[in-house]
Coordinates of C-alpha atoms and ligand atoms in Angstrom, one line a residue:
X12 CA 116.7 175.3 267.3
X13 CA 114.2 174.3 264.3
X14 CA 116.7 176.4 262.0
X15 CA 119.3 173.1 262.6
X16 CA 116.9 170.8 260.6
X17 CA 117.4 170.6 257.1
X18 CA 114.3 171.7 254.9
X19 CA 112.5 168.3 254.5
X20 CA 112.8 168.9 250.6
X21 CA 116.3 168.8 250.5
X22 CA 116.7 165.6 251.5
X23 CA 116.4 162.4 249.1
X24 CA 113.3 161.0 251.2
X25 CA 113.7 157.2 248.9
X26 CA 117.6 156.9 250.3
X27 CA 116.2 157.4 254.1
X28 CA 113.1 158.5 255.2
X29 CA 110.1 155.9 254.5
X30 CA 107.7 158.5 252.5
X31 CA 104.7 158.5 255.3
X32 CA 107.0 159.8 257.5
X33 CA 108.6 162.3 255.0
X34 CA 105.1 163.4 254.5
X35 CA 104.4 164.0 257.9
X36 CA 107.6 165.7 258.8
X37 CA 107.0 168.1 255.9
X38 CA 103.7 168.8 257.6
X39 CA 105.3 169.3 260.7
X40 CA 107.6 171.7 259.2
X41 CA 104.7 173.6 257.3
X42 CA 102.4 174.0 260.5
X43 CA 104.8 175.5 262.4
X44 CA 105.5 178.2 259.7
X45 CA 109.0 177.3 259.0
X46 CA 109.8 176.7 255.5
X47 CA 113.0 177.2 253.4
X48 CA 112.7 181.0 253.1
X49 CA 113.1 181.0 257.0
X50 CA 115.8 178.7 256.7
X51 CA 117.5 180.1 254.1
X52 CA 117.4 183.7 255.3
X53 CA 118.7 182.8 259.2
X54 CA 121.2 180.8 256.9
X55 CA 122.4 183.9 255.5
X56 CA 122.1 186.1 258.9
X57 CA 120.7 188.9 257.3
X58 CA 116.5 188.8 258.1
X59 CA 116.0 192.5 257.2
X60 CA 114.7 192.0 253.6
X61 CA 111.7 189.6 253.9
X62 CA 112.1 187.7 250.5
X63 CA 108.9 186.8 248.6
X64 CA 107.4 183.7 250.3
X65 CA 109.2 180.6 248.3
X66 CA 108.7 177.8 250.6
X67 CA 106.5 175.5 249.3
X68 CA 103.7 175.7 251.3
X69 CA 104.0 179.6 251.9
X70 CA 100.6 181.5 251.3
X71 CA 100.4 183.5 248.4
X72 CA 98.6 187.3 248.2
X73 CA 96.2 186.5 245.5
X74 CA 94.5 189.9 244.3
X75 CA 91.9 187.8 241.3
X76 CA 90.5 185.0 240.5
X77 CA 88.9 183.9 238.2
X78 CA 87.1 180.4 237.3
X79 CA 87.9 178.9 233.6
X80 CA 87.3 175.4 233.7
X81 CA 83.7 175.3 233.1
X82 CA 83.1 175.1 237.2
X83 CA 84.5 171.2 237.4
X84 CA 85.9 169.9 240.1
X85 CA 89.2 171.1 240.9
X86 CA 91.8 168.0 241.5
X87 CA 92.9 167.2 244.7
X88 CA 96.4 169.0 245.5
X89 CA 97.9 165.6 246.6
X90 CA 97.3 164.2 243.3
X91 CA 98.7 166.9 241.1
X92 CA 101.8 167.3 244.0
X93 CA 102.5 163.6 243.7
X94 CA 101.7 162.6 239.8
X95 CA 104.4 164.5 237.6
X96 CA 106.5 164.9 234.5
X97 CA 109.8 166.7 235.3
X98 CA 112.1 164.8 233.8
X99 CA 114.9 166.2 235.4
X100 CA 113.8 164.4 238.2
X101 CA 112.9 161.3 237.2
X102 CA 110.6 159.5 234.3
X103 CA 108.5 157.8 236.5
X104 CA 104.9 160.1 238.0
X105 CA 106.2 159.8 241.4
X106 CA 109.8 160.5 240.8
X107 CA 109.5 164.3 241.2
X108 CA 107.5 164.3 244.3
X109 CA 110.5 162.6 246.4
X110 CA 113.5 164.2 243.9
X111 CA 112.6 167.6 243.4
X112 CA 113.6 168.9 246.9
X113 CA 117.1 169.6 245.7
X114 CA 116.1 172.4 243.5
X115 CA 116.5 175.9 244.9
X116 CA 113.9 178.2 243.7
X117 CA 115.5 181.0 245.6
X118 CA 117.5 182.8 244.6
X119 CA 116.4 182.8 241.1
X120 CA 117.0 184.6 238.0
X121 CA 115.6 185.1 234.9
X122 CA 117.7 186.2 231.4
X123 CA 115.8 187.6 228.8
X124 CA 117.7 188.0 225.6
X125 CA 117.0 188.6 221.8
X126 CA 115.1 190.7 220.0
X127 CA 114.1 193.0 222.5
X128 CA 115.2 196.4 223.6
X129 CA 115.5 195.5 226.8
X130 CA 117.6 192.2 227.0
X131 CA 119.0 191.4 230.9
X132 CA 119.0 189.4 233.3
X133 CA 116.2 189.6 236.1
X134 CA 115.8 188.9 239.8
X135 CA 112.6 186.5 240.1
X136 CA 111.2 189.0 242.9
X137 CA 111.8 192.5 240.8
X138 CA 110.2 190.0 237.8
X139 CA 107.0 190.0 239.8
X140 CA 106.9 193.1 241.3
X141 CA 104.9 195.2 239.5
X142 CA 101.9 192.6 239.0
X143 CA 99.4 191.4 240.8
X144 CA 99.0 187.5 241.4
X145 CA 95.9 186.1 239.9
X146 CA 94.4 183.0 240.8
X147 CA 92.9 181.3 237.8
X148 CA 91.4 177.5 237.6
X149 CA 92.3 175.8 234.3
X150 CA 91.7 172.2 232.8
X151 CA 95.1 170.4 231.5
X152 CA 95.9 167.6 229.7
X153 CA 98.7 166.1 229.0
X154 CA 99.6 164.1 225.8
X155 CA 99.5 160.5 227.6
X156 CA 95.7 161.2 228.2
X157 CA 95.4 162.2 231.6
X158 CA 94.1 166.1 232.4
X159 CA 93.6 167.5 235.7
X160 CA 91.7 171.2 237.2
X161 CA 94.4 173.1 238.8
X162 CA 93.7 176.7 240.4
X163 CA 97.4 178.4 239.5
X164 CA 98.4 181.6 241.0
X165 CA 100.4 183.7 238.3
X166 CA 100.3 186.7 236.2
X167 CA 99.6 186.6 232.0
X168 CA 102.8 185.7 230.2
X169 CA 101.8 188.2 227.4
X170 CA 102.3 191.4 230.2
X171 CA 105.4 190.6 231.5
X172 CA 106.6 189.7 228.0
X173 CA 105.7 193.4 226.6
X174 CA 108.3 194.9 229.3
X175 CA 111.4 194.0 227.8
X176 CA 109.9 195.6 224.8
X177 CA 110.2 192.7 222.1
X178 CA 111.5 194.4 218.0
X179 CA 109.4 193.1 215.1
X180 CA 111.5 191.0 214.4
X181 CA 110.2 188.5 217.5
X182 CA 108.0 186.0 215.9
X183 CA 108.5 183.1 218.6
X184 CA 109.5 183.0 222.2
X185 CA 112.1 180.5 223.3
X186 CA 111.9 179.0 227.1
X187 CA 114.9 177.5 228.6
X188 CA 114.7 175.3 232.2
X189 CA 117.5 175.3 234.9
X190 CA 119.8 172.4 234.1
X191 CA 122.0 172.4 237.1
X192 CA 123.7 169.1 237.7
X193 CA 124.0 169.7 241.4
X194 CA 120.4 170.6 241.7
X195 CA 119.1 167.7 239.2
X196 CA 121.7 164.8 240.3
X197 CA 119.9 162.3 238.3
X198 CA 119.0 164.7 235.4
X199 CA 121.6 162.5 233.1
X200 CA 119.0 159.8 233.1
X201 CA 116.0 161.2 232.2
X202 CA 116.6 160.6 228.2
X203 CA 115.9 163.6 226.8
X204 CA 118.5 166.6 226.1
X205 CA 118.6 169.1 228.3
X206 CA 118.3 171.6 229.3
X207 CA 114.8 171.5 228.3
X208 CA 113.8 173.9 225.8
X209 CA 110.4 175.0 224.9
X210 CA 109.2 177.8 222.4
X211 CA 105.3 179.4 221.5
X212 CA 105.1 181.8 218.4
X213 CA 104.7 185.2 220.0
X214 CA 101.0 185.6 219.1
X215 CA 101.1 182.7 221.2
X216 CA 102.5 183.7 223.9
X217 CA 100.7 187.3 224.2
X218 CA 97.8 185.6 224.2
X219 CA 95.8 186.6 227.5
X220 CA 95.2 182.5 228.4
X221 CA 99.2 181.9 228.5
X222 CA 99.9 182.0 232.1
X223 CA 103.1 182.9 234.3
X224 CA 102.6 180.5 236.8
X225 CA 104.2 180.8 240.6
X226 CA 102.3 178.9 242.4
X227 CA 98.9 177.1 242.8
X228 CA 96.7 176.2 245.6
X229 CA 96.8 179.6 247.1
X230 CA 100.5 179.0 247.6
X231 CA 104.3 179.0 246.5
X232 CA 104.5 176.7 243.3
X233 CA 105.8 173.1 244.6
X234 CA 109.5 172.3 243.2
X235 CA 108.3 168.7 241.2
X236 CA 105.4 171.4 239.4
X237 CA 107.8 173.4 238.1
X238 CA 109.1 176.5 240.7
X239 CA 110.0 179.1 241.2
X240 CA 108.5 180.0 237.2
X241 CA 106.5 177.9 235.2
X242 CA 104.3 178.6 231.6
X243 CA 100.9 177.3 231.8
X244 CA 99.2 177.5 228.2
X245 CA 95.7 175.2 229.0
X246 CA 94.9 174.9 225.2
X247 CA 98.3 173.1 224.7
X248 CA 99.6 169.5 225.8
X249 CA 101.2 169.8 229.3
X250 CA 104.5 169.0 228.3
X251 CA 104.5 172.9 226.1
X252 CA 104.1 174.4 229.8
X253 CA 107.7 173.8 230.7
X254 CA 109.1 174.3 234.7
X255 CA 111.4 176.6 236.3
X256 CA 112.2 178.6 234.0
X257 CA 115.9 180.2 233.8
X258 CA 115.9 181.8 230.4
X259 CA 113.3 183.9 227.7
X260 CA 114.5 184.6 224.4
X261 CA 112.8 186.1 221.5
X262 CA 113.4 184.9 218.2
X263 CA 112.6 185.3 214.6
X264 CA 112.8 182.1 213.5
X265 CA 111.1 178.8 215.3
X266 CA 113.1 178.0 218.0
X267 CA 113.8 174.0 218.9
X268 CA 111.3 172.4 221.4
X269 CA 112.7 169.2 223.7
X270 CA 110.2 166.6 222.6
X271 CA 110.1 167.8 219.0
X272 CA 113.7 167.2 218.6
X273 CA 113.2 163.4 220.2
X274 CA 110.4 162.3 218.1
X275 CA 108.8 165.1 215.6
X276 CA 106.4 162.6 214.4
X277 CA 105.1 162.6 217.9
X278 CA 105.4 165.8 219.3
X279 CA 104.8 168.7 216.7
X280 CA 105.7 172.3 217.3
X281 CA 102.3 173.6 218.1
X282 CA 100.9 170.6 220.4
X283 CA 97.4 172.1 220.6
X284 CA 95.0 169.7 222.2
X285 CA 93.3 168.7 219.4
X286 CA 91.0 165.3 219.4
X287 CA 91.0 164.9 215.7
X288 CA 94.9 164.7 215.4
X289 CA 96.1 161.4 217.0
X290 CA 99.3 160.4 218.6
X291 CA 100.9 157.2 217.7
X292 CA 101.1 156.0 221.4
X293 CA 98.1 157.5 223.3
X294 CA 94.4 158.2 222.2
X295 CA 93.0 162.1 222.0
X296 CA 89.9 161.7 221.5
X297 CA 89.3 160.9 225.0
X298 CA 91.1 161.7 228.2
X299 CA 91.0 160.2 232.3
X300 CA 90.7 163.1 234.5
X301 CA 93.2 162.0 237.8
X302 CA 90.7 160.5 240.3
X303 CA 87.8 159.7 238.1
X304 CA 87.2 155.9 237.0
X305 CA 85.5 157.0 233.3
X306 CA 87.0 158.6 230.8
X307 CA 85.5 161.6 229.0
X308 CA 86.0 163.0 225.4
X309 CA 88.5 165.3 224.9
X310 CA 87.5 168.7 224.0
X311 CA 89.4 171.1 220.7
X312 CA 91.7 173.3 222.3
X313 CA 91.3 171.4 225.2
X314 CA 87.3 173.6 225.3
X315 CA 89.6 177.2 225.2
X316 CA 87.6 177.9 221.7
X317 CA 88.7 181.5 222.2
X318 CA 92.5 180.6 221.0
X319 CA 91.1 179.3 217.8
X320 CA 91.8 182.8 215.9
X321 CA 95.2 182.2 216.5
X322 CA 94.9 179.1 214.0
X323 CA 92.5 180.5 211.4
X324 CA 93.9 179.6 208.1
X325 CA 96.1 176.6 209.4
X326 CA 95.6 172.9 208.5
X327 CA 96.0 171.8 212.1
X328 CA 96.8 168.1 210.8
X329 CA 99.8 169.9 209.2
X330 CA 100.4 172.0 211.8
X331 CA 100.2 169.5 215.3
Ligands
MTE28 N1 111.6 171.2 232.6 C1 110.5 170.4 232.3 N2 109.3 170.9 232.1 C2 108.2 170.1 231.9 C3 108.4 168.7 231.8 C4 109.7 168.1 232.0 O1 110.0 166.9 232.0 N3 110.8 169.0 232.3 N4 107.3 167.8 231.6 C5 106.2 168.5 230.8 C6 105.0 167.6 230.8 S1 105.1 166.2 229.7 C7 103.9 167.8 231.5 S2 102.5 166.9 231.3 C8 103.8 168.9 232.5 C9 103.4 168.4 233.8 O2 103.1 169.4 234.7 P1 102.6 169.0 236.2 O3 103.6 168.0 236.8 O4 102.6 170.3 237.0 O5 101.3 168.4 236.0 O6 105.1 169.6 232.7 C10 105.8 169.8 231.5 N5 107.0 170.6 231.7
MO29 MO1 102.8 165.6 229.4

């Protein structure tokens, strides 16, 4: 029986399986409709719930869509499945794409604490319940001057947010990612402190471009792109839109963010992709969209003008 064979992801594919073959073996797996949620469920013997669809490479019910990246060319999945930063599993691009099978994305769990009058924690699956899954294509860049068009499936960060019914005193949003030794075996030598830890003042964060992200492609969110839950804020530096998310606080005073507390000078609190404020390391005036030989300018707010208000008033040079 296929249910013998381990899910492809589980399995280190550098220690054993030469990655052609890993590949193909995973698109074995996916065209015959077996995928970890199959697996896991004759696992635990009990098939009468039908879980939401968490394999990988499970089709999503998308009810929207909507196109917000200025109608460019979306990047090619295998690019954006196979060129990552998820330090947990690994600081090299490709490192996720063969380490992140040990994460289990089901079953997951959210906890929502702080300021809020409804503090708990959540099933993923109850999370999502009540919202529809829009798809939407953004642009995203990421500090080291690469950017890519990804069409995420999701629901707005703000509406979900507003359910646990956030006091006034919530003026930032803390995000926390799984750190799980078993699940992230290698996580100790990714040099940063984890678990990673990411915040967005709550104007921020209710803003209707922050995105809840679950998937992209039309299906389940890959494990090296940050499943089961991952913020996607396109006006921001990838590395504010951080992956599998395990905890939401809300906080009155600004909470710590991972790179921030490794190099401030680097990585400022805001991070808003901004071409006039440089990095020491990489340019930002101009970026290298994956695929494309020529580089183009980068654009303020990475071209989201519609954030700006969020910033009136603010010297952004101050304020990175
Ligand atoms: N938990 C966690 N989240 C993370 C990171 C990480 O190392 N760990 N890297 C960030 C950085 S630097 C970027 S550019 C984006 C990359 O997202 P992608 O791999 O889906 O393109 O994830 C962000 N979220
Ligand atoms: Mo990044």
């Amino acid at each position: 029986m296929l249910i013998r064979i381990p899910p492809p992801s589980a399995v280190r594919s550098g220690e054993i399986t030469p990655e052609a073959s890993y590949r193909n073996r995973r698109r074995f797996l996916a065209d015959m409709g077996i995928g970890a949620v199959g697996l896991l469920t004759a696992a635990c013997g009990d098939a009468r719930e039908a879980p939401a669809p968490a394999a990988a490479n499970a089709a999503l019910t998308i009810a929207t869509r909507s196109e917000r990246a200025g109608g460019e060319t979306v990047t090619p999945i295998e690019t954006v499945t196979t060129y990552n930063n998820y330090y947990e599993f690994g600081t090299n691009k490709e490192d996720p794409s063969h380490n992140a099978g040990t994460l289990k994305p089901r079953p997951w769990a959210v906890k929502i604490g702080g300021e809020c009058e409804l503090p708990g924690t959540i099933d993923l699956d109850t999370l999502l319940k009540p919202h529809a899954i829009e798809e939407r294509i953004y642009r995203h860049r990421c500090v080291e001057a690469w950017s890519i068009v990804v069409p995420w499936a999701g629901i707005p960060l703000g509406e979900v947010l507003k359910r646990f019914k956030p006091t006034s005193k919530a003026k930032y949003v803390a995000f926390e990612t799984i750190y799980d030794k078993a699940q992230m075996p290698d996580a100790k030598w990714s040099g940063i402190e984890l678990p990673y830890v990411e915040g967005l003042r709550i104007d921020e964060a209710m803003h209707p471009l922050a995105f809840l992200s679950i998937g992209m492609y039309g299906k389940v969110m890959p494990n090296q792109n940050g499943a089961p839950l991952r913020l996607t804020l396109p006006w921001k530096y990838g590395f504010k839109s951080i992956k599998s998310i395990v905890g939401i606080r809300f906080v009155e005073t600004m909470p710590p963010t991972t790179w921030n507390k490794l190099q401030s000078s680097e990585y400022g609190f805001f991070s808003n992709v901004n071409p006039e404020v440089q990095h020491p390391r990489w340019s930002q005036k101009s970026e290298r969209r994956l695929g494309e030989l020529f580089k183009r300018p980068t654009l303020m707010f990475n071209g989201y003008p519609e954030v700006a208000s969020l910033y009136a008033g603010m010297d952004l040079h101050k304020f990175y």
